[in-house]
mmCIF file of C-alpha atoms in Angstrom:
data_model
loop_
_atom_site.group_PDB
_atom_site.id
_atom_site.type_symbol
_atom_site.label_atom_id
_atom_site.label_comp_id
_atom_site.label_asym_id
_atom_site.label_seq_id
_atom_site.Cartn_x
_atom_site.Cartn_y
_atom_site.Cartn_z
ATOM 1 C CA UNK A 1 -8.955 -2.907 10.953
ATOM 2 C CA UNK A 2 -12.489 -1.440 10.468
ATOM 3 C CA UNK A 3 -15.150 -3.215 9.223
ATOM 4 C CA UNK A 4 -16.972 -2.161 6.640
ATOM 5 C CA UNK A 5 -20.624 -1.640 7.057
ATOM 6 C CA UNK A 6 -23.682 -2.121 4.881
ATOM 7 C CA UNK A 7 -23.329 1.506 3.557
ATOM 8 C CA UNK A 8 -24.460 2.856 -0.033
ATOM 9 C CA UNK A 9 -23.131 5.710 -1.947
ATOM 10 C CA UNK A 10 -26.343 6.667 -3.094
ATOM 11 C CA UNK A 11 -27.610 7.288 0.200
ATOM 12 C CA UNK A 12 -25.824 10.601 0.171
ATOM 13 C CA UNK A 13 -26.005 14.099 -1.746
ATOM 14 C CA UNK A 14 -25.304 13.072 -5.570
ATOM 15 C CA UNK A 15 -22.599 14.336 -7.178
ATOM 16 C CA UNK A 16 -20.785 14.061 -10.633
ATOM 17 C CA UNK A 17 -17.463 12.408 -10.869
ATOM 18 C CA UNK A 18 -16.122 11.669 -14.176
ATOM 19 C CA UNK A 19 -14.646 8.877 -15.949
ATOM 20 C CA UNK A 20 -14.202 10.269 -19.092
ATOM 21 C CA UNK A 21 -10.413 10.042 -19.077
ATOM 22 C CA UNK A 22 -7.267 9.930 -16.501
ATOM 23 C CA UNK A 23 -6.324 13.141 -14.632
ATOM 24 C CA UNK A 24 -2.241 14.341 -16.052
ATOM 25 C CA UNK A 25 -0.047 11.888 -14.918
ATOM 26 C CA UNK A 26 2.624 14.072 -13.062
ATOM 27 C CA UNK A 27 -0.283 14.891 -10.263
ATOM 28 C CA UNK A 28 -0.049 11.131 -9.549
ATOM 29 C CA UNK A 29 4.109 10.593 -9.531
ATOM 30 C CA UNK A 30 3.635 8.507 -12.690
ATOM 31 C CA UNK A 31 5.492 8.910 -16.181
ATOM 32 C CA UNK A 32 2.807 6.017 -17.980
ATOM 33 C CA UNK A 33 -0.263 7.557 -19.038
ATOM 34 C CA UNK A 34 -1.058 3.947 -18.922
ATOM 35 C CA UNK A 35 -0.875 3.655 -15.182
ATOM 36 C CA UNK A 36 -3.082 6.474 -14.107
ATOM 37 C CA UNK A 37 -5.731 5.131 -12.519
ATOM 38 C CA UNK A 38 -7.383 7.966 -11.264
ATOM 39 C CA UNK A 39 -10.420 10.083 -13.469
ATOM 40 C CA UNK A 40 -11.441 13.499 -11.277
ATOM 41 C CA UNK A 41 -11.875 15.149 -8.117
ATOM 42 C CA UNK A 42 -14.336 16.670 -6.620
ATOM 43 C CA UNK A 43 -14.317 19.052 -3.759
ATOM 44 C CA UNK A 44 -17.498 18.226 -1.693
ATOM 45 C CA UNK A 45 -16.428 20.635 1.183
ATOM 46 C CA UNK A 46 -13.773 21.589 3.767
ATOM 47 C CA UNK A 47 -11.361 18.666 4.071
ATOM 48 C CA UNK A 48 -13.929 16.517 1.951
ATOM 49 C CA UNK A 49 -13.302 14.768 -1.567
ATOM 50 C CA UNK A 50 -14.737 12.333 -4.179
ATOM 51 C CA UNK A 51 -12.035 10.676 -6.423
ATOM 52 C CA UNK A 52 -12.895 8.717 -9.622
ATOM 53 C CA UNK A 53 -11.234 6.357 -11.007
ATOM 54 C CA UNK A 54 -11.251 3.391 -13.520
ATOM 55 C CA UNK A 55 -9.719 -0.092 -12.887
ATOM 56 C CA UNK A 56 -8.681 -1.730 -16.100
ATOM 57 C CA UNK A 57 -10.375 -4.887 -17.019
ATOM 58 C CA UNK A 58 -6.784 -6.627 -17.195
ATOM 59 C CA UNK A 59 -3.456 -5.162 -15.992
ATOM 60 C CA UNK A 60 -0.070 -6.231 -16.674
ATOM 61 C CA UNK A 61 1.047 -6.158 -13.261
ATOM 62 C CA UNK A 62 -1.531 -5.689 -10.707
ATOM 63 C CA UNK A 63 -3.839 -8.421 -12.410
ATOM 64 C CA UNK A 64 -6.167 -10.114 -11.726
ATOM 65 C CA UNK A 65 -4.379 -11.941 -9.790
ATOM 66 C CA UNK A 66 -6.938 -14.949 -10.297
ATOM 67 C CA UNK A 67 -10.349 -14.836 -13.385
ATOM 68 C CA UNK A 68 -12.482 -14.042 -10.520
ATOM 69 C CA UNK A 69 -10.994 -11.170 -8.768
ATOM 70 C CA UNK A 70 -9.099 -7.981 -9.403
ATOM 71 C CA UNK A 71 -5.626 -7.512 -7.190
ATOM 72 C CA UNK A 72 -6.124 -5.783 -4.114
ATOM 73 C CA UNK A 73 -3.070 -4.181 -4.727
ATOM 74 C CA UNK A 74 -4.795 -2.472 -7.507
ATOM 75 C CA UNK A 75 -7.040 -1.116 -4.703
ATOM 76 C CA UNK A 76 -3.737 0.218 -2.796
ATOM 77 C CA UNK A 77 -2.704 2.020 -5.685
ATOM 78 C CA UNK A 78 -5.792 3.949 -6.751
ATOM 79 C CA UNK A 79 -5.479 4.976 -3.121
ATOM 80 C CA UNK A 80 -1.884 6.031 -3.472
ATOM 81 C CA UNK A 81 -2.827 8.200 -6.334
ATOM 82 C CA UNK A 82 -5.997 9.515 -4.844
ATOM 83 C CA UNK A 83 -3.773 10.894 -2.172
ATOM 84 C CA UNK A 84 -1.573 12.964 -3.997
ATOM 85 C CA UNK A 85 -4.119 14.003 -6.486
ATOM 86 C CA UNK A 86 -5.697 15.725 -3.623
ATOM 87 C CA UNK A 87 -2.543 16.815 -2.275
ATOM 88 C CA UNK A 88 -1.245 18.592 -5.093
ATOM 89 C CA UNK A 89 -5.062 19.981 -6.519
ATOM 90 C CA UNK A 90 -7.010 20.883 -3.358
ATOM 91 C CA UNK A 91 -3.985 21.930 -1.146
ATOM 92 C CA UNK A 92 -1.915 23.012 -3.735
ATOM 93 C CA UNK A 93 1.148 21.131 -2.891
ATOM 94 C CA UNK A 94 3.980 21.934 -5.430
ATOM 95 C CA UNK A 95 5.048 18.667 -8.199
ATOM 96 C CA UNK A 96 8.105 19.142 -7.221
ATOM 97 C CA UNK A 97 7.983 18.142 -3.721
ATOM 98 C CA UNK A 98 8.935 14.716 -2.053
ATOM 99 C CA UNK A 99 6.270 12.682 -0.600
ATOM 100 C CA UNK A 100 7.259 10.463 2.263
ATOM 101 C CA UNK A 101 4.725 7.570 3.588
ATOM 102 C CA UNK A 102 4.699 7.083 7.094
ATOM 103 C CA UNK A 103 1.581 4.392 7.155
ATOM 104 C CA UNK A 104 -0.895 2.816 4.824
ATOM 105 C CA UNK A 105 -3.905 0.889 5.721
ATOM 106 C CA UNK A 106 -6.409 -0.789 3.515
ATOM 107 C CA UNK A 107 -9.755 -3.405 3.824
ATOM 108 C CA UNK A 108 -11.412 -4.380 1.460
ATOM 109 C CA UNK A 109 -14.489 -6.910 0.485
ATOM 110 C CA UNK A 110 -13.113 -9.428 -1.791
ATOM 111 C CA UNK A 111 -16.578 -9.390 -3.423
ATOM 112 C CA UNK A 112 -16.104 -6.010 -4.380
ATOM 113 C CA UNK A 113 -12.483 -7.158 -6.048
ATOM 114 C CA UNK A 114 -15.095 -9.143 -8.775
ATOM 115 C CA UNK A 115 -13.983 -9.095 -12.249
ATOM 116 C CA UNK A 116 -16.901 -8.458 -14.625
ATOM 117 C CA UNK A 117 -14.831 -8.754 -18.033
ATOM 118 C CA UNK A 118 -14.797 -4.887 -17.805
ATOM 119 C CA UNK A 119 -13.438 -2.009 -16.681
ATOM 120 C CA UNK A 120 -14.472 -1.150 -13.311
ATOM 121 C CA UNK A 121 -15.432 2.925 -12.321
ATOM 122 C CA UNK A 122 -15.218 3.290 -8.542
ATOM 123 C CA UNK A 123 -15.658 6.007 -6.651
ATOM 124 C CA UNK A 124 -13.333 6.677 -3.095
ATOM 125 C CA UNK A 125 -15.004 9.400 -0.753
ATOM 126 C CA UNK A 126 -11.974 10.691 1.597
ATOM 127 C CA UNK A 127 -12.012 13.554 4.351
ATOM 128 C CA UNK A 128 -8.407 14.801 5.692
ATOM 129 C CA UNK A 129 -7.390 14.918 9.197
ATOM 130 C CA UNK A 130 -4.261 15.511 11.359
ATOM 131 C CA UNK A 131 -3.158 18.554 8.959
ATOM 132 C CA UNK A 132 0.354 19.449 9.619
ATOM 133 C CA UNK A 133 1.465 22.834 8.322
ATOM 134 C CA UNK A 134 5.208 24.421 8.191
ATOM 135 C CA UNK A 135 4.359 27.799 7.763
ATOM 136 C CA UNK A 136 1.232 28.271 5.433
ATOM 137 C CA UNK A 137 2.093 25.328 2.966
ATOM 138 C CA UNK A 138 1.094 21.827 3.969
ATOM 139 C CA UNK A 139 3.297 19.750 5.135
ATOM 140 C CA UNK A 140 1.521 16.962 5.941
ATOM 141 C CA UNK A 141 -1.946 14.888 6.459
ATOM 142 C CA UNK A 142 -3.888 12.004 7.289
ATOM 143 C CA UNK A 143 -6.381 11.039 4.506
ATOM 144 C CA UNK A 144 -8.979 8.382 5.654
ATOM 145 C CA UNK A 145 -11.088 6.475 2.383
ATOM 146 C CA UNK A 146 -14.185 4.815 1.741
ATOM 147 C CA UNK A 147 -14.323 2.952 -1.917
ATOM 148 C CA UNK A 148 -17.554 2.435 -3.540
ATOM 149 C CA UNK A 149 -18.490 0.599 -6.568
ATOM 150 C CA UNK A 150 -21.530 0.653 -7.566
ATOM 151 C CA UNK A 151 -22.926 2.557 -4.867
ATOM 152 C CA UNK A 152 -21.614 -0.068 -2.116
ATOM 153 C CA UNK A 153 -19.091 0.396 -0.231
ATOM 154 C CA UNK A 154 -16.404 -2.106 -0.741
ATOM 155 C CA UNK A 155 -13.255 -0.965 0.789
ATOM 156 C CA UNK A 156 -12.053 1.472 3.205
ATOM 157 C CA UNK A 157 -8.170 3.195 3.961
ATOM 158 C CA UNK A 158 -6.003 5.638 5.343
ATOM 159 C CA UNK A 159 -2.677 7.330 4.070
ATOM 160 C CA UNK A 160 0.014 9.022 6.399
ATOM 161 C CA UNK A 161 2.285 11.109 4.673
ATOM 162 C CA UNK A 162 4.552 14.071 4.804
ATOM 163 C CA UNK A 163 5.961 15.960 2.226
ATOM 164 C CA UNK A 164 8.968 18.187 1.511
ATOM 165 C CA UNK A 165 10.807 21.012 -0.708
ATOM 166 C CA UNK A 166 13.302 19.785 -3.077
ATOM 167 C CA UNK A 167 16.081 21.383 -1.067
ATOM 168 C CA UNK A 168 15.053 19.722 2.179
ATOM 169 C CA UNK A 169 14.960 16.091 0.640
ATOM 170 C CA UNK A 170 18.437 16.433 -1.044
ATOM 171 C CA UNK A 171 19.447 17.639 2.214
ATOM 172 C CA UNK A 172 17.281 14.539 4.251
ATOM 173 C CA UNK A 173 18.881 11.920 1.377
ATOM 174 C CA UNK A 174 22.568 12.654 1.631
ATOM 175 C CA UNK A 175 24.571 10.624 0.346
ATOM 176 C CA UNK A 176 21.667 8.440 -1.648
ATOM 177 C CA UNK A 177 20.184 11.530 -2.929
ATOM 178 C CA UNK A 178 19.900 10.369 -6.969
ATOM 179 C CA UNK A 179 21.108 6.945 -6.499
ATOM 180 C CA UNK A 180 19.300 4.432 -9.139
ATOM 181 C CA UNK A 181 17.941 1.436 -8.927
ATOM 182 C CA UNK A 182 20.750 0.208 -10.897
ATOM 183 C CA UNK A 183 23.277 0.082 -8.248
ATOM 184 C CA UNK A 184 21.330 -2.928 -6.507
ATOM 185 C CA UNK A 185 21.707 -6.723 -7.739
ATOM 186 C CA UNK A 186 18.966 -8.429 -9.253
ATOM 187 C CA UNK A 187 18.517 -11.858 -7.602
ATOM 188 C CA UNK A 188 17.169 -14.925 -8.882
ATOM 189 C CA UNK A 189 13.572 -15.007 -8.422
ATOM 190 C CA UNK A 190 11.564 -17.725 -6.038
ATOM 191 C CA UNK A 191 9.541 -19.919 -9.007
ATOM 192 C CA UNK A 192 7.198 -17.516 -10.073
ATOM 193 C CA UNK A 193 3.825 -20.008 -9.671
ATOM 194 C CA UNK A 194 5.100 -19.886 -5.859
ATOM 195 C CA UNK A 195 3.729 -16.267 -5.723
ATOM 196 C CA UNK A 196 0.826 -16.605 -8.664
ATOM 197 C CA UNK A 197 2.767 -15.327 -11.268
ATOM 198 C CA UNK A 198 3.492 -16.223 -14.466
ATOM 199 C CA UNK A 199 6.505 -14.192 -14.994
ATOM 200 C CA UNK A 200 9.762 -13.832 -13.568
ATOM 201 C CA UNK A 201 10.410 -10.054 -13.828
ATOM 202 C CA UNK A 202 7.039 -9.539 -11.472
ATOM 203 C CA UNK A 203 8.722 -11.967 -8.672
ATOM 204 C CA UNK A 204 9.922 -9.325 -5.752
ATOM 205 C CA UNK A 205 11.415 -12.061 -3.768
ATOM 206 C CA UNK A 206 14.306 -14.293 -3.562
ATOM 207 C CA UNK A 207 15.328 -17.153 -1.256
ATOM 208 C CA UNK A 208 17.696 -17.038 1.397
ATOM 209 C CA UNK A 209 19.468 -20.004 3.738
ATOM 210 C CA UNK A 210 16.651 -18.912 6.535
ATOM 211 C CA UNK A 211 13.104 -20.190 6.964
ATOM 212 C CA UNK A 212 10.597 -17.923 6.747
ATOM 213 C CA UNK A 213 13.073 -14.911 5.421
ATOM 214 C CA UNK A 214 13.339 -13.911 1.628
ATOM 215 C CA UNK A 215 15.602 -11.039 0.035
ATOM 216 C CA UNK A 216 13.921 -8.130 -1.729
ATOM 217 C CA UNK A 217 14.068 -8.729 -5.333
ATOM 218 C CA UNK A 218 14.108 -5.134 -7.411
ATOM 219 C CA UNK A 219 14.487 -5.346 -11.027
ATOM 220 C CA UNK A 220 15.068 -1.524 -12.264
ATOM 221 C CA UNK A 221 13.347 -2.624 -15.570
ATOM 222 C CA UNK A 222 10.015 -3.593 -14.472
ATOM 223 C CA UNK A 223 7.636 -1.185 -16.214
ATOM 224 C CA UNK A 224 5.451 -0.671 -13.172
ATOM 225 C CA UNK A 225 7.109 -0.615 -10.119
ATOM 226 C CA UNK A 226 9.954 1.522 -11.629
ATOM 227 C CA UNK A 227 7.710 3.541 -13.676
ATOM 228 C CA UNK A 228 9.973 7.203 -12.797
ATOM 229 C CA UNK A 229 13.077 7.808 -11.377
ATOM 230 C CA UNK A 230 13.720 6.727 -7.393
ATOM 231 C CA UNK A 231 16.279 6.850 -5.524
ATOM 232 C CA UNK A 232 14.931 4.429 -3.007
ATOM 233 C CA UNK A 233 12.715 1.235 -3.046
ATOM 234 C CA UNK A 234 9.038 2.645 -3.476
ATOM 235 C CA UNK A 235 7.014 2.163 -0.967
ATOM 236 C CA UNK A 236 4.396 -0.406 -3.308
ATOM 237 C CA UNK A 237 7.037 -2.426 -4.124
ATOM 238 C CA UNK A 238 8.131 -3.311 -0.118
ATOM 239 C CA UNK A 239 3.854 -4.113 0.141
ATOM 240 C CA UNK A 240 4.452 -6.296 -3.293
ATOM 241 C CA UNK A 241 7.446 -8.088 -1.520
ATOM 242 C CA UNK A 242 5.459 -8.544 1.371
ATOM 243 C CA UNK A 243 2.327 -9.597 -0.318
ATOM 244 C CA UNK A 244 4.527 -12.175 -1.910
ATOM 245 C CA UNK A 245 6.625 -13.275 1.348
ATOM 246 C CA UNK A 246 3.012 -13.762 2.905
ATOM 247 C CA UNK A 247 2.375 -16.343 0.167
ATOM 248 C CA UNK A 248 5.257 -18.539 0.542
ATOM 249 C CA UNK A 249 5.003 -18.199 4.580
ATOM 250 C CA UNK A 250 1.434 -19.791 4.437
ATOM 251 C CA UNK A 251 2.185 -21.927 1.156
ATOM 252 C CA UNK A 252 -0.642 -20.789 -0.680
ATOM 253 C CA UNK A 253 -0.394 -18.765 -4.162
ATOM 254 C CA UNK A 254 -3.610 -17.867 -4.679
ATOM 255 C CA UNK A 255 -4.181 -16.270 -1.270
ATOM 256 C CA UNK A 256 -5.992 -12.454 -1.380
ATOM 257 C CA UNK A 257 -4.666 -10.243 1.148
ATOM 258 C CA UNK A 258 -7.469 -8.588 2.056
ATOM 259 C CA UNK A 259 -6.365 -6.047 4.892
ATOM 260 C CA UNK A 260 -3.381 -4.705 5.691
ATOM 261 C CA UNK A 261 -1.372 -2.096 7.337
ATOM 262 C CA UNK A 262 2.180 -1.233 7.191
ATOM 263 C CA UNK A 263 4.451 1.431 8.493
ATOM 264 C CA UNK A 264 7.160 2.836 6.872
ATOM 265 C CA UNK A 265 10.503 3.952 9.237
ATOM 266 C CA UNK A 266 12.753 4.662 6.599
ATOM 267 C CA UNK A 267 14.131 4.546 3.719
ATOM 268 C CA UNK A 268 14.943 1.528 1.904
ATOM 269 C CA UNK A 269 18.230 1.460 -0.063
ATOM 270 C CA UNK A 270 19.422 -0.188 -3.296
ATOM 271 C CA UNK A 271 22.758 -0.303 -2.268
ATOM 272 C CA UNK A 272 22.732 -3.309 0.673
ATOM 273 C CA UNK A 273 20.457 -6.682 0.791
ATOM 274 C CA UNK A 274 16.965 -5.854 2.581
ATOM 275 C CA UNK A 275 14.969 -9.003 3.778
ATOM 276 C CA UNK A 276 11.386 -9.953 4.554
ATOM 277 C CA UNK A 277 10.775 -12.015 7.405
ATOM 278 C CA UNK A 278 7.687 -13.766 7.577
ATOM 279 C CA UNK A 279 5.796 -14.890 10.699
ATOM 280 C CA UNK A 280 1.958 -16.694 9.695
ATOM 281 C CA UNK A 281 -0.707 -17.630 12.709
ATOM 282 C CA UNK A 282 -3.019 -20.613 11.561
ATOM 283 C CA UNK A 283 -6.229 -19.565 9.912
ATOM 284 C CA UNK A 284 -8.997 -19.041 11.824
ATOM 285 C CA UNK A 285 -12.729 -19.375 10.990
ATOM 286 C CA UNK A 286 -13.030 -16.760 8.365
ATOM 287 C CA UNK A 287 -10.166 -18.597 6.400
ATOM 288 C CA UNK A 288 -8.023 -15.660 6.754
ATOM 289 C CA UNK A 289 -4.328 -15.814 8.214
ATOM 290 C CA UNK A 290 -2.651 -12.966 9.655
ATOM 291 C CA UNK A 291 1.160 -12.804 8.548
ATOM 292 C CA UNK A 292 3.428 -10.173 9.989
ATOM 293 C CA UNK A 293 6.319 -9.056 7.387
ATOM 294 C CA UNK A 294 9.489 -6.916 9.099
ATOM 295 C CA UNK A 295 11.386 -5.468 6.540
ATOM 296 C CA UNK A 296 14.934 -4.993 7.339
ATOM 297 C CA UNK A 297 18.017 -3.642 5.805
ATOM 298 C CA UNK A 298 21.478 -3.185 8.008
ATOM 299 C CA UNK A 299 20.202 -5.190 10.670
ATOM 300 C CA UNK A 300 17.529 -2.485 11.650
ATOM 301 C CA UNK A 301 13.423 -2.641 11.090
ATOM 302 C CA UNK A 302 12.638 -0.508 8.025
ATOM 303 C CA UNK A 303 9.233 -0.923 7.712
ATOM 304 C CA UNK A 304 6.606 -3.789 8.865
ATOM 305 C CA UNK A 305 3.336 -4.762 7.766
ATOM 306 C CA UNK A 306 0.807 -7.212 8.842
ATOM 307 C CA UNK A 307 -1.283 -8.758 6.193
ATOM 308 C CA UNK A 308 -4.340 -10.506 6.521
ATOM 309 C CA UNK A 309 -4.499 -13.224 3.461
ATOM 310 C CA UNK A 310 -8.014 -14.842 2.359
ATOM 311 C CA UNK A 311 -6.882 -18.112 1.656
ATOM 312 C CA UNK A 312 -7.898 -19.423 -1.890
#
């Protein structure tokens, strides 16, 4: 993971990013106006953006996690967003098309994760690279990020994705193409203060006979994570899981998993248990532990991540 240097925004060419208001929600796969996080883009130059966006002083999912610091998974998400915002407006992918994440990466300073009692405007500089093309329509891209907030750089990431036409996912989803989140079974959640939460329905795991291995918990209602239609487990949710597996695997709530990287190798399906297993090393002088998550479903790796948790 890259550390992130003593860098300031301000030590480059100005430029004006809004945050006035959220960008339409449909350029960030979201049906909530309420969950846009996102405020502008600016083109600085080939292959080179400036996203704004706005973190909410509270939020009903991604926190804060704790009064002092905002959810790093809040962090993720702007990312997310910033990615297809730039997808669909400066390479002029259609709405329509399917996005499928092959790897996410994120760091980020836990200072810059601060609460203030306000909402938060940060800006993310990103430059593209890898560029995959199917003809003269994008098809695909690396996106690298740098997050500032108030002018310092706090964070940096990287999104892998492809994307495809609508007739070429129905075509790639066979069989699942349409299912719903209602076809899977909501299992009882792990006690929610095992995870630092206060609620039930934001609990993404649930315990198994094995040490060290949780089910995925989905709950079709939850007003975040199920914000549109899917017809597979979205991608955030497997990193919430896995945030959450990472807690009970080192036995500490409050933890703030402040790198990670996963890869995605497929889909994951509603229709048959998926598990996280959970592997911690001890903490080492910077009071982070590393915990690798595999994420499987059919006795098969799905997707794995490796978090690095700031213990509390």
């Amino acid at each position: 993971m890259r550390e992130i240097p003593e860098t300031k925004i301000n030590d480059r060419p100005p430029t004006a990013v809004d945050f006035q208001q959220t960008i339409p929600r449909g350029l960030v796969h979201r049906a909530a106006v309420s969950e846009v996080f996102v405020t502008d883009l600016n083109i600085l130059g080939e292959h080179r953006f400036e996203v704004g966006a706005q973190w909410p002083r509270r939020h009903s999912f991604f926190g804060p996690r704790t009064p002092e610091f905002h959810d790093p998974m809040l962090y993720a998400e702007t990312v997310r967003q910033a990615a297809l915002l730039i997808a669909h407006r400066a390479y002029g992918v259609p709405i329509s098309h399917s996005f499928l994440s092959d790897r996410k990466t994120y760091s980020i300073d836990t200072t810059g994760l601060a609460t203030l009692g306000r909402p938060v405007d940060v800006v993310l500089r990103a430059s593209a690279h890898e560029i995959e093309y199917r003809g003269k329509n994008v098809g695909g891209m690396r996106l690298d990020f740098e997050c500032f907030r108030d002018g310092h750089l706090i964070g940096t990431s990287s999104e892998s994705w492809r994307c495809v036409s609508p007739a070429v996912y129905r075509r790639v989803r066979g069989d699942h193409f349409a299912a719903t989140p209602f076809q899977a079974a909501v299992l009882p959640a792990v006690t929610p203060a095992l995870v630092g939460r206060d609620r039930a329905e934001d609990v993404l795991v649930a315990a198994t006979e094995t040490d060290g291995t949780w089910s995925l918990r989905c709950d079709p209602d939850h007003a975040v994570l199920f914000d549109h239609a899917v017809d597979h487990v979205p991608g955030m949710a497997l990193i919430e899981g896995s945030r959450q597996a990472a807690l009970l695997a080192i036995g500490d709530p409050y933890a703030i998993p402040a790198h990670a990287e996963f890869r995605f190798d497929t889909y994951v399906e509603f229709d048959s248990d998926c598990r996280l297993v959970a592997e911690a090393d001890a903490a080492g002088a910077d009071r982070v532990r590393t915990v690798r998550v595999d994420i499987q479903q059919k006795g098969a790796t799905a997707a794995h991540g490796t978090l690095g948790m700031r213990l509390s």
